[in-house]
Coordinates of C-alpha atoms in Angstrom, one line a residue:
Chain A
M19 CA 78.5 -41.0 188.8
I20 CA 77.6 -43.6 191.4
S21 CA 80.4 -46.0 190.4
F22 CA 82.8 -43.1 190.5
L23 CA 81.6 -42.2 194.0
L24 CA 81.9 -45.9 195.1
K25 CA 85.4 -46.1 193.6
R26 CA 86.5 -43.0 195.4
L27 CA 85.1 -44.2 198.7
G28 CA 86.9 -47.4 198.1
T29 CA 90.2 -45.6 198.5
F30 CA 88.9 -43.4 201.3
I31 CA 88.0 -46.1 203.7
P32 CA 91.3 -48.0 203.7
T33 CA 93.2 -44.8 204.1
F34 CA 90.9 -43.8 207.0
I35 CA 91.6 -47.1 208.7
G36 CA 95.3 -46.8 207.9
V37 CA 95.4 -43.3 209.5
S38 CA 93.7 -44.6 212.6
I39 CA 96.2 -47.5 212.9
I40 CA 99.2 -45.2 212.6
T41 CA 97.8 -42.7 215.1
F42 CA 97.0 -45.6 217.4
L43 CA 100.5 -47.0 217.2
F44 CA 102.1 -43.7 217.8
I45 CA 101.1 -43.7 221.4
R46 CA 102.2 -47.3 221.9
I47 CA 105.8 -46.8 220.7
L48 CA 106.4 -43.8 222.8
P49 CA 109.2 -43.8 225.3
G50 CA 107.9 -43.7 228.8
D51 CA 104.8 -45.2 230.4
P52 CA 101.6 -43.4 229.6
I53 CA 100.0 -44.3 232.9
I54 CA 102.8 -42.8 235.0
L55 CA 102.8 -39.7 232.8
M56 CA 99.1 -39.3 233.1
A57 CA 98.8 -39.8 236.8
G58 CA 101.9 -37.7 237.5
E59 CA 102.6 -39.7 240.6
R60 CA 106.0 -41.1 241.7
G61 CA 106.3 -44.3 243.5
M62 CA 102.9 -45.5 242.6
S63 CA 101.8 -48.7 244.3
D64 CA 101.4 -51.8 242.1
E65 CA 97.8 -52.0 243.1
R66 CA 97.0 -48.4 242.0
Y67 CA 99.0 -48.9 238.8
A68 CA 97.0 -52.0 237.9
K69 CA 93.8 -50.1 238.6
L70 CA 94.7 -47.3 236.3
M71 CA 95.8 -49.7 233.6
A72 CA 92.4 -51.3 233.8
Q73 CA 90.7 -47.9 233.9
F74 CA 92.3 -46.8 230.7
G75 CA 92.1 -50.2 229.1
Y76 CA 95.8 -50.7 228.7
D77 CA 95.7 -54.2 230.2
Q78 CA 93.6 -55.5 227.3
P79 CA 95.1 -57.1 224.2
L80 CA 96.4 -54.7 221.6
L81 CA 93.7 -55.6 219.1
T82 CA 90.9 -55.0 221.6
Q83 CA 92.5 -51.7 222.5
Y84 CA 92.6 -50.7 218.8
W85 CA 89.0 -51.7 218.4
N86 CA 88.0 -49.5 221.3
Y87 CA 90.0 -46.6 219.9
F88 CA 88.5 -47.1 216.4
T89 CA 84.9 -47.3 217.6
G90 CA 85.6 -44.3 219.8
I91 CA 86.7 -42.2 216.8
L92 CA 83.4 -43.1 215.0
Q93 CA 81.5 -41.9 218.1
G94 CA 83.5 -38.8 218.6
D95 CA 85.5 -40.1 221.6
L96 CA 89.2 -39.5 221.4
G97 CA 90.1 -39.9 225.0
I98 CA 90.9 -37.4 227.8
S99 CA 93.6 -34.8 227.6
F100 CA 96.4 -35.4 230.2
K101 CA 96.7 -31.8 230.8
T102 CA 93.3 -30.3 231.0
K103 CA 91.4 -33.6 231.8
K104 CA 88.8 -32.6 229.3
P105 CA 87.8 -34.7 226.2
V106 CA 90.2 -34.2 223.3
W107 CA 87.3 -34.0 220.9
D108 CA 85.7 -31.0 222.7
E109 CA 89.0 -29.2 223.0
F110 CA 89.7 -29.7 219.3
F111 CA 86.4 -28.4 218.1
A112 CA 86.4 -25.5 220.5
L113 CA 89.6 -24.2 218.9
F114 CA 88.9 -25.4 215.4
P115 CA 86.8 -22.3 214.2
A116 CA 89.8 -20.0 214.9
T117 CA 92.0 -22.1 212.5
V118 CA 89.2 -22.3 209.9
E119 CA 88.7 -18.5 210.1
L120 CA 92.4 -17.9 209.6
S121 CA 92.7 -20.5 206.8
L122 CA 89.7 -19.2 204.9
C123 CA 91.0 -15.6 205.0
A124 CA 94.4 -16.8 203.9
M125 CA 92.8 -18.8 201.0
V126 CA 90.7 -15.8 199.9
F127 CA 93.8 -13.6 200.0
A128 CA 95.7 -16.1 197.9
I129 CA 93.0 -16.6 195.4
V130 CA 92.1 -12.9 195.0
L131 CA 95.8 -12.0 194.3
G132 CA 97.0 -15.3 192.8
L133 CA 94.4 -15.7 190.0
P134 CA 94.8 -12.2 188.4
A135 CA 98.6 -12.5 188.8
G136 CA 98.7 -15.8 186.9
I137 CA 96.4 -14.5 184.2
I138 CA 98.3 -11.3 183.7
A139 CA 101.6 -13.3 183.5
A140 CA 100.2 -15.8 181.0
V141 CA 98.7 -13.1 178.7
N142 CA 102.0 -11.2 178.8
R143 CA 104.1 -14.3 178.4
G144 CA 107.9 -13.5 178.3
K145 CA 107.4 -9.8 178.8
W146 CA 108.3 -7.8 181.9
P147 CA 105.0 -8.2 183.8
D148 CA 105.4 -12.0 183.4
Q149 CA 109.0 -12.0 184.6
A150 CA 108.3 -9.7 187.5
L151 CA 105.2 -11.6 188.7
M152 CA 106.8 -15.0 188.3
S153 CA 110.0 -14.0 190.1
T154 CA 107.9 -12.6 192.9
A155 CA 105.9 -15.9 193.0
L156 CA 109.1 -17.9 193.2
I157 CA 110.4 -15.8 196.1
G158 CA 107.0 -16.4 197.8
Y159 CA 107.2 -20.1 197.1
S160 CA 110.7 -20.3 198.7
M161 CA 109.8 -18.2 201.7
P162 CA 110.4 -19.5 205.2
I163 CA 107.1 -18.2 206.5
F164 CA 108.2 -18.1 210.1
W165 CA 110.8 -15.6 209.1
W166 CA 108.4 -13.7 206.9
A167 CA 106.1 -13.4 209.9
L168 CA 108.9 -11.8 212.0
L169 CA 109.8 -9.4 209.2
L170 CA 106.1 -8.3 208.9
I171 CA 106.0 -7.8 212.7
I172 CA 109.2 -5.7 212.6
F173 CA 107.8 -3.5 209.9
F174 CA 104.0 -3.2 210.4
S175 CA 103.9 -3.6 214.2
G176 CA 107.3 -2.4 215.3
M177 CA 108.1 0.5 212.9
L178 CA 104.6 1.6 211.8
G179 CA 102.6 0.5 214.8
W180 CA 99.6 -0.4 212.5
T181 CA 98.8 -3.9 213.5
P182 CA 98.8 -5.8 216.8
V183 CA 101.3 -8.6 217.3
S184 CA 99.3 -11.4 218.8
G185 CA 95.8 -12.8 219.6
R186 CA 92.5 -12.6 217.8
I187 CA 91.1 -9.4 219.3
S188 CA 92.0 -6.6 221.7
L189 CA 91.5 -7.5 225.4
L190 CA 89.2 -4.4 225.7
Y191 CA 86.3 -6.2 224.1
Y192 CA 84.3 -8.9 225.6
F193 CA 81.3 -10.6 224.1
P194 CA 79.9 -14.1 223.7
T195 CA 81.6 -16.1 221.0
D196 CA 78.7 -18.2 219.7
T197 CA 80.0 -19.1 216.3
G198 CA 83.7 -19.2 217.2
F199 CA 84.4 -17.0 214.2
M200 CA 85.7 -13.7 215.6
L201 CA 84.7 -11.7 212.5
I202 CA 81.1 -12.7 212.8
D203 CA 80.9 -12.6 216.6
S204 CA 82.5 -9.2 216.9
F205 CA 80.2 -7.9 214.2
R206 CA 77.1 -9.3 215.9
S207 CA 78.2 -7.9 219.3
G208 CA 77.6 -4.4 218.0
Q209 CA 80.4 -3.0 220.2
K210 CA 82.1 -0.1 218.7
G211 CA 85.6 -0.9 217.3
A212 CA 85.3 -4.6 218.0
F213 CA 85.1 -5.6 214.4
T214 CA 87.9 -3.3 213.3
S215 CA 90.1 -4.8 216.1
A216 CA 89.3 -8.3 214.9
V217 CA 90.2 -7.4 211.3
Q218 CA 93.5 -5.7 212.4
H219 CA 94.4 -8.9 214.3
L220 CA 93.7 -11.0 211.2
I221 CA 95.8 -9.1 208.7
L222 CA 99.3 -10.2 209.4
P223 CA 98.5 -13.9 210.0
T224 CA 96.5 -13.9 206.9
I225 CA 99.3 -12.6 204.8
V226 CA 101.8 -15.0 206.3
L227 CA 99.6 -18.1 205.9
G228 CA 98.5 -17.1 202.5
T229 CA 101.9 -16.4 201.0
I230 CA 102.8 -19.9 199.8
P231 CA 99.3 -20.8 198.5
L232 CA 99.4 -17.4 196.7
A233 CA 102.6 -18.3 195.0
V234 CA 101.4 -21.8 194.1
I235 CA 98.1 -20.5 192.7
A236 CA 99.8 -17.8 190.6
R237 CA 102.2 -20.3 189.1
Q238 CA 99.5 -22.9 188.5
T239 CA 97.1 -20.4 186.9
R240 CA 99.8 -19.1 184.6
S241 CA 100.8 -22.6 183.3
A242 CA 97.2 -23.7 183.0
M243 CA 96.3 -20.5 181.1
L244 CA 99.3 -20.9 178.7
E245 CA 98.2 -24.4 177.9
V246 CA 94.6 -23.4 177.2
L247 CA 95.6 -20.3 175.2
S248 CA 97.4 -22.5 172.6
E249 CA 94.2 -24.6 172.0
D250 CA 92.3 -24.5 168.7
Y251 CA 89.1 -23.2 170.2
V252 CA 90.9 -20.1 171.5
R253 CA 92.3 -19.5 168.1
T254 CA 88.8 -19.8 166.7
A255 CA 87.5 -17.3 169.2
R256 CA 90.3 -14.9 168.2
A257 CA 89.5 -15.4 164.5
K258 CA 85.9 -14.5 165.2
G259 CA 87.2 -11.2 166.4
L260 CA 86.1 -11.5 170.1
S261 CA 87.6 -9.0 172.5
P262 CA 90.8 -10.0 174.3
F263 CA 88.9 -9.8 177.6
R264 CA 86.2 -12.2 176.4
I265 CA 88.8 -14.6 175.1
N266 CA 91.1 -14.6 178.1
G267 CA 88.5 -14.0 180.8
I268 CA 85.7 -16.3 179.6
H269 CA 86.8 -18.8 177.0
A270 CA 90.3 -19.6 178.3
L271 CA 89.9 -19.0 182.0
R272 CA 87.0 -21.4 182.4
N273 CA 89.0 -24.4 181.3
A274 CA 92.2 -23.2 182.9
M275 CA 90.3 -23.2 186.2
I276 CA 90.2 -27.0 186.5
P277 CA 93.8 -27.6 187.5
V278 CA 93.7 -24.4 189.6
I279 CA 90.8 -25.8 191.6
T280 CA 92.8 -29.0 192.3
V281 CA 95.7 -26.9 193.6
I282 CA 93.3 -25.0 195.8
G283 CA 91.8 -28.2 197.1
L284 CA 95.2 -29.7 197.8
S285 CA 96.3 -26.5 199.6
V286 CA 94.3 -27.6 202.7
G287 CA 97.3 -29.7 203.9
T288 CA 99.7 -26.8 203.3
L289 CA 97.4 -24.5 205.2
M290 CA 97.3 -26.8 208.2
A291 CA 101.0 -27.2 208.2
G292 CA 101.4 -23.4 207.8
A293 CA 98.9 -22.8 210.6
I294 CA 101.2 -24.5 213.1
L295 CA 103.9 -22.0 212.5
T296 CA 101.6 -19.0 211.9
E297 CA 99.5 -19.6 215.0
T298 CA 102.6 -20.1 217.2
I299 CA 104.2 -16.8 216.1
F300 CA 101.0 -14.8 216.4
S301 CA 99.7 -16.5 219.5
W302 CA 96.5 -17.4 217.5
P303 CA 94.4 -19.6 219.7
G304 CA 93.8 -22.4 217.1
I305 CA 94.6 -26.0 216.4
G306 CA 98.2 -25.4 215.3
K307 CA 99.2 -23.7 218.5
W308 CA 97.3 -26.2 220.5
M309 CA 99.1 -29.1 218.8
I310 CA 102.5 -27.5 219.5
Q311 CA 101.5 -27.1 223.2
A312 CA 100.3 -30.6 223.3
I313 CA 103.6 -31.9 221.9
E314 CA 105.7 -29.7 224.3
S315 CA 103.8 -30.9 227.3
R316 CA 103.8 -34.5 226.1
D317 CA 100.0 -34.6 226.3
Y318 CA 99.8 -37.7 224.2
P319 CA 96.0 -38.2 223.9
S320 CA 95.7 -34.7 222.5
V321 CA 98.6 -35.2 220.0
Q322 CA 97.1 -38.5 218.9
G323 CA 93.6 -37.2 218.6
G324 CA 94.6 -33.9 217.0
L325 CA 96.7 -35.8 214.4
M326 CA 93.9 -38.1 213.6
L327 CA 91.3 -35.3 213.3
I328 CA 93.5 -33.1 211.1
A329 CA 94.3 -36.0 208.8
V330 CA 90.6 -36.9 208.5
I331 CA 89.6 -33.3 207.9
I332 CA 92.2 -33.1 205.0
M333 CA 91.0 -36.4 203.6
V334 CA 87.3 -35.3 203.7
V335 CA 88.1 -32.0 202.0
N336 CA 90.1 -33.9 199.3
L337 CA 87.3 -36.3 198.8
I338 CA 84.8 -33.5 198.4
V339 CA 87.1 -31.7 195.9
D340 CA 87.4 -35.0 193.9
L341 CA 83.7 -35.6 193.9
L342 CA 83.0 -32.0 192.8
Y343 CA 85.4 -32.5 190.1
G344 CA 83.7 -35.6 188.8
L345 CA 80.5 -33.6 188.8
I346 CA 82.0 -30.8 186.8
N347 CA 84.2 -32.8 184.5
P348 CA 82.7 -36.0 183.1
K349 CA 86.2 -37.0 181.7
I350 CA 87.5 -37.6 185.2
R351 CA 84.5 -39.7 186.1
R352 CA 85.2 -42.2 183.4
T353 CA 88.9 -42.8 184.1
Chain B
M20 CA 134.2 -61.6 163.4
T21 CA 134.8 -60.6 167.0
T22 CA 134.6 -57.1 168.2
E23 CA 137.5 -57.4 170.5
N24 CA 140.1 -57.1 167.7
N25 CA 138.4 -54.5 165.7
P26 CA 139.8 -51.0 166.7
A27 CA 137.1 -49.2 164.7
L28 CA 134.3 -50.8 166.7
D29 CA 136.1 -50.3 170.0
T30 CA 136.3 -46.6 169.5
I31 CA 132.6 -46.5 168.7
A32 CA 131.8 -48.4 171.8
D33 CA 134.1 -46.2 174.0
A34 CA 133.0 -42.9 172.6
P35 CA 130.7 -41.1 175.0
R36 CA 127.1 -41.2 174.0
P37 CA 126.6 -38.2 171.8
G38 CA 125.5 -35.3 173.6
R39 CA 123.4 -36.5 176.6
L40 CA 125.1 -34.1 178.9
R41 CA 125.6 -31.5 176.2
E42 CA 121.9 -31.6 175.3
F43 CA 121.0 -31.2 178.9
W44 CA 123.3 -28.3 179.3
H45 CA 121.9 -26.8 176.1
Y46 CA 118.4 -26.7 177.5
F47 CA 119.5 -25.8 181.0
R48 CA 121.6 -22.8 179.8
E49 CA 118.5 -21.3 178.1
N50 CA 117.0 -20.7 181.5
R51 CA 119.0 -17.8 182.9
G52 CA 117.4 -18.0 186.3
A53 CA 118.4 -21.7 186.5
V54 CA 122.1 -20.9 185.7
F55 CA 122.0 -18.1 188.3
G56 CA 120.5 -20.6 190.8
L57 CA 123.2 -23.1 190.0
F58 CA 125.9 -20.5 190.5
V59 CA 124.5 -19.6 194.0
F60 CA 124.1 -23.2 194.9
M61 CA 127.7 -23.9 194.0
S62 CA 128.9 -21.0 196.2
F63 CA 126.7 -22.4 199.0
I64 CA 128.3 -25.8 198.7
L65 CA 131.7 -24.1 198.7
V66 CA 130.9 -22.1 201.8
A67 CA 129.6 -25.3 203.5
I68 CA 132.8 -27.2 202.8
L69 CA 135.2 -24.3 203.6
A70 CA 133.2 -22.9 206.6
D71 CA 136.1 -23.7 209.0
I72 CA 138.6 -21.9 206.9
I73 CA 136.7 -18.8 205.9
A74 CA 134.8 -18.1 209.1
P75 CA 136.7 -15.4 211.1
H76 CA 135.7 -16.8 214.5
S77 CA 134.4 -20.0 216.0
P78 CA 130.6 -20.2 215.7
T79 CA 130.2 -20.9 219.4
E80 CA 132.8 -18.6 220.9
Q81 CA 131.2 -16.0 223.1
F82 CA 132.7 -12.5 223.1
R83 CA 131.3 -11.2 226.4
D84 CA 132.3 -7.6 225.7
H85 CA 130.5 -7.5 222.4
L86 CA 126.9 -8.4 223.1
L87 CA 124.4 -7.5 220.3
Q88 CA 127.0 -5.4 218.4
P89 CA 125.6 -4.2 215.1
P90 CA 127.1 -4.9 211.7
F91 CA 130.2 -2.9 210.7
W92 CA 128.5 -0.2 208.6
Q93 CA 126.2 0.8 211.5
E94 CA 127.2 3.0 214.3
G95 CA 128.8 0.9 217.1
G96 CA 129.9 -1.8 214.7
S97 CA 133.4 -2.9 214.0
T98 CA 135.2 -4.8 211.3
Q99 CA 136.1 -7.4 213.9
F100 CA 132.5 -8.7 213.6
L101 CA 131.5 -7.9 210.0
L102 CA 127.8 -8.8 210.5
G103 CA 127.6 -8.0 214.2
T104 CA 127.1 -10.3 217.1
D105 CA 124.2 -12.1 218.7
P106 CA 122.8 -11.7 222.2
V107 CA 125.5 -13.8 223.8
G108 CA 128.3 -12.2 221.8
R109 CA 128.9 -14.8 219.1
D110 CA 130.0 -13.7 215.6
M111 CA 127.0 -13.7 213.3
L112 CA 129.0 -14.1 210.1
S113 CA 130.8 -17.2 211.4
R114 CA 127.5 -18.7 212.6
L115 CA 125.9 -18.1 209.3
L116 CA 128.7 -19.7 207.4
H117 CA 128.6 -22.7 209.6
G118 CA 124.8 -22.8 209.2
A119 CA 125.4 -23.3 205.5
R120 CA 127.2 -26.5 206.4
Y121 CA 124.3 -27.7 208.5
S122 CA 121.7 -26.9 205.8
F123 CA 123.8 -28.5 203.1
F124 CA 124.1 -31.8 205.1
I125 CA 120.5 -31.7 206.1
G126 CA 119.5 -31.5 202.4
L127 CA 122.0 -34.1 201.3
I128 CA 121.1 -36.7 203.9
V129 CA 117.4 -36.2 203.8
V130 CA 117.3 -36.4 200.0
T131 CA 119.6 -39.5 199.9
L132 CA 117.4 -41.3 202.5
A133 CA 114.1 -40.3 200.9
V134 CA 115.3 -41.1 197.3
S135 CA 116.9 -44.4 198.1
G136 CA 114.0 -45.6 200.2
G137 CA 111.4 -44.2 197.9
V138 CA 112.9 -45.5 194.7
L139 CA 113.4 -49.0 196.1
T140 CA 109.9 -49.1 197.4
G141 CA 108.5 -47.8 194.2
L142 CA 110.4 -50.3 192.1
I143 CA 109.1 -53.1 194.3
A144 CA 105.5 -51.8 194.0
G145 CA 105.8 -51.4 190.3
F146 CA 107.4 -54.8 189.6
A147 CA 105.5 -56.9 192.2
G148 CA 102.0 -55.6 191.4
G149 CA 99.0 -57.3 193.0
W150 CA 98.5 -57.0 196.8
V151 CA 102.1 -55.9 197.5
D152 CA 101.5 -52.9 195.2
T153 CA 98.2 -52.2 196.8
M154 CA 99.5 -52.4 200.3
I155 CA 102.5 -50.1 199.6
M156 CA 100.4 -47.5 197.8
R157 CA 97.8 -47.4 200.5
L158 CA 100.5 -46.9 203.1
M159 CA 101.9 -44.0 201.1
D160 CA 98.3 -42.6 200.8
V161 CA 98.1 -42.7 204.6
I162 CA 101.5 -40.9 205.0
L163 CA 100.4 -38.3 202.5
S164 CA 97.1 -37.6 204.2
F165 CA 99.0 -35.9 207.1
P166 CA 100.4 -32.4 206.6
S167 CA 104.1 -33.2 206.2
L168 CA 105.4 -30.7 208.8
L169 CA 102.9 -31.9 211.4
L170 CA 103.8 -35.5 210.9
A171 CA 107.5 -34.7 211.2
L172 CA 106.8 -32.7 214.3
V173 CA 105.0 -35.6 216.0
M174 CA 107.7 -38.0 215.0
V175 CA 110.4 -35.7 216.4
A176 CA 108.3 -35.3 219.6
I177 CA 108.3 -39.1 220.0
L178 CA 111.9 -39.7 219.1
G179 CA 113.1 -36.7 221.0
P180 CA 114.1 -33.3 219.6
S181 CA 117.4 -33.4 217.7
L182 CA 118.7 -32.6 214.3
V183 CA 119.3 -36.3 213.4
N184 CA 115.7 -37.2 214.4
A185 CA 114.4 -34.2 212.5
M186 CA 116.2 -35.3 209.3
F187 CA 114.9 -38.8 209.7
A188 CA 111.4 -37.6 210.1
I189 CA 111.5 -35.3 207.1
A190 CA 113.0 -38.1 205.0
I191 CA 110.1 -40.3 205.9
V192 CA 107.6 -37.6 205.1
L193 CA 109.1 -36.9 201.7
Q194 CA 109.5 -40.5 200.7
P195 CA 106.0 -41.2 199.4
H196 CA 106.5 -38.7 196.5
Y197 CA 109.4 -40.9 195.2
V198 CA 107.5 -44.1 195.7
R199 CA 104.6 -42.7 193.5
L200 CA 106.9 -41.2 190.9
T201 CA 109.0 -44.4 190.6
R202 CA 106.0 -46.7 190.5
A203 CA 104.3 -44.6 187.8
S204 CA 107.4 -44.5 185.6
V205 CA 108.0 -48.2 186.1
L206 CA 104.4 -49.0 185.1
G207 CA 105.0 -46.8 182.0
E208 CA 108.2 -48.6 181.0
L209 CA 107.3 -52.2 181.7
P210 CA 105.1 -52.8 178.6
K211 CA 107.8 -51.4 176.3
D212 CA 109.6 -53.7 173.9
Y213 CA 113.1 -53.2 175.3
V214 CA 112.0 -54.5 178.6
T215 CA 110.3 -57.5 177.0
S216 CA 113.4 -58.2 175.0
A217 CA 115.6 -58.0 178.1
R218 CA 113.3 -60.4 179.9
V219 CA 113.3 -62.8 176.9
A220 CA 117.1 -62.6 176.9
G221 CA 117.0 -64.0 180.4
A222 CA 117.7 -60.9 182.6
S223 CA 116.9 -61.5 186.2
T224 CA 114.2 -59.4 187.9
F225 CA 117.0 -57.6 189.9
R226 CA 118.8 -56.7 186.6
L227 CA 115.5 -55.6 185.0
M228 CA 114.8 -53.4 188.0
F229 CA 118.0 -51.6 188.4
I230 CA 119.8 -51.8 185.1
T231 CA 117.1 -52.0 182.4
V232 CA 114.2 -49.9 183.8
L233 CA 115.5 -47.6 186.5
P234 CA 117.8 -45.4 184.3
N235 CA 114.8 -44.6 182.2
C236 CA 112.7 -43.5 185.2
L237 CA 115.3 -41.1 186.6
P238 CA 114.5 -37.7 185.0
P239 CA 111.4 -36.9 187.1
I240 CA 113.1 -38.3 190.2
I241 CA 116.1 -36.0 189.7
V242 CA 113.8 -33.0 189.4
Q243 CA 111.9 -34.0 192.5
A244 CA 115.2 -34.6 194.4
A245 CA 116.2 -31.0 193.6
L246 CA 112.9 -29.7 194.9
S247 CA 113.1 -31.9 198.0
F248 CA 116.5 -30.5 198.8
S249 CA 114.9 -27.1 199.4
T250 CA 111.9 -28.6 201.2
A251 CA 114.3 -30.4 203.5
I252 CA 116.1 -27.2 204.3
L253 CA 112.9 -25.3 204.9
D254 CA 111.3 -28.0 207.1
A255 CA 114.4 -28.5 209.1
A256 CA 114.6 -24.8 209.7
A257 CA 111.0 -24.7 210.7
L258 CA 111.5 -27.6 213.2
G259 CA 114.6 -25.8 214.5
F260 CA 112.5 -22.6 214.9
L261 CA 109.9 -24.5 216.9
G262 CA 112.6 -25.9 219.1
L263 CA 112.3 -29.4 217.8
G264 CA 115.2 -29.6 215.4
A265 CA 118.8 -28.7 216.0
Q266 CA 119.3 -27.6 219.6
P267 CA 121.2 -24.5 220.7
P268 CA 124.1 -23.6 220.4
T269 CA 124.1 -25.4 217.0
P270 CA 124.4 -22.6 214.4
E271 CA 121.5 -24.0 212.3
W272 CA 119.6 -21.1 210.6
G273 CA 116.1 -22.0 212.0
T274 CA 117.5 -22.5 215.5
M275 CA 119.3 -19.1 215.3
L276 CA 116.0 -17.5 214.3
S277 CA 114.2 -19.0 217.2
E278 CA 116.9 -17.8 219.7
A279 CA 116.7 -14.3 218.2
R280 CA 112.9 -14.0 218.4
E281 CA 112.8 -11.9 221.5
F282 CA 115.2 -9.4 220.0
I283 CA 113.3 -8.6 216.9
L284 CA 112.5 -5.0 217.7
R285 CA 116.0 -4.3 219.2
A286 CA 118.5 -5.9 216.9
W287 CA 117.3 -6.4 213.3
W288 CA 120.4 -8.2 212.2
V289 CA 120.0 -11.3 214.4
V290 CA 116.6 -11.9 212.9
T291 CA 117.0 -10.7 209.3
L292 CA 120.3 -12.4 208.4
P293 CA 119.5 -16.1 209.1
G294 CA 116.2 -15.7 207.3
I295 CA 117.9 -14.2 204.2
A296 CA 120.3 -17.1 204.3
I297 CA 117.5 -19.6 204.2
L298 CA 115.5 -17.7 201.6
V299 CA 118.5 -17.2 199.2
T300 CA 119.5 -20.9 199.5
V301 CA 116.0 -22.2 199.0
L302 CA 115.3 -19.8 196.1
A303 CA 118.6 -20.8 194.3
I304 CA 117.7 -24.5 194.6
N305 CA 114.1 -23.8 193.3
L306 CA 115.4 -21.8 190.4
M307 CA 117.8 -24.6 189.6
G308 CA 115.0 -27.2 190.0
D309 CA 112.9 -25.3 187.4
G310 CA 115.8 -25.4 185.0
L311 CA 116.4 -29.1 185.6
R312 CA 112.7 -29.8 184.9
D313 CA 112.7 -27.9 181.7
A314 CA 115.9 -29.6 180.6
L315 CA 115.3 -33.2 181.7
D316 CA 111.6 -33.6 181.5
P317 CA 110.1 -32.6 178.1
K318 CA 106.8 -34.2 179.2
L319 CA 106.3 -31.3 181.7
K320 CA 105.7 -28.6 179.2
R321 CA 108.3 -25.9 178.7
S322 CA 106.3 -22.9 179.8

């Protein structure tokens, strides 16, 4: 296990350094002078320009600049946002819980519906439930989610008036947001209706963000189940006269879960990409919306820092998934 | 005996290899969804090519007297604008038809760029081995650790929002998949006897790469190319929707959706129709891709 851990870390560290080099270079190859952009002054004197260059370290050799950037990352320093003049690191982690909350809800939604759908399809292979479920899954997989969001808004918010269109909670409520997770904070506040309002605001974004992972999980569960169901030990279980529930639900599902868990682990990237679109449409105050705003206002330190942190978070999640895997399945450890 | 003067041998050599295409079609045809997808995709290509001829109006001409006119079957609609008009009075049907052209070219160019770059890089990684291989694969790992849409977004933000830059960014983001696939196939083929015999016969590395090994690596690449085609269309539409892809008044489907956003509760057709166009096209390509995978790649189980 230790050699597996070292081996996995051996690919993690170079990738981490590579990600830092790429995000570092992004800001150097930009059109326009970052100093002028940052100061927002026209006709700056040469003296002041030089002073600002020195202040932000742009007058140093590229390698020194990179070294400062890299050590900064390790210490949680990603520079100062052009727009808000606050540290990028603090801005990111202030908004991060909103994205995590939305992504977790979307993942739960996708798993709760996707797993049973895949199992039902596999058990009824070739019959109508299989065909119906897999056609639906393929439609979900092909869905432009930004359009899906608009359709849901037209139907549930416009026609039925059931759900709000934007934000995390109604403006009527105000309470301290200690954890950053609206569901927990609104529940703890004890205000009547606050929790319900938070849930209502979550429903549509959750469906939108969860749609593609749902389709992927359903498809993956089906094919993993089909593979396992043709194995000898399942036939043995059948021959022993075990109930179909025991065979499908316990014997088969347990082994079919391995590839499914990988897919769930790999969905973190999909969720982050989806969060950009979902948060923009529903005005959800998370990382995705913040990144789009940073890009639109050319707030380069925020773009750079955000890109770096998102990539590192995805890498860490994938690392954890891989390590858990090695722990569960000794076969993977040895290869 | 020389083969040149032997008619019997000539015909054998000239005869098409028995049934490669036929075998492919045999398996492909079994999947009804795939055949349906192929049919829709063909119609989509036809529309893309003939958009100028079949569109009733110019996609950018503004009919100022017909703002937000509903489709012809609704009250207030007319057969002059079969699918209605948008907020500045442009014919929806013509814009949708021209949008097919944009989506088709986006898919074509992105896939061509990603496949050619990725396959070349993958071949080099597989053949060179050693530190070249390690460097290339680490770089691909780095690209893959960013969410693709986000990386494309940032690249477009740097290069400036336009359709060309969006296509370029999406191609770069898709490329690592081809590098990995090609390299894995190359590593699988290299130890085989036919490669050794070609090498012993004195084939150059160039010949080994492109003529001996590459054809045997193609099936998974073709499947991936079909799937990338739909990813390219979806991502380009998403970038257009966020205002970073094709710029108005280009009749690109994602851009049309972004322009129509504020009218979602007033005029359902300006929002619904471009989305349906994207969904149907992407769905058809994905159906086709599933069929291709079943027919070309027996390694990926037929399930």
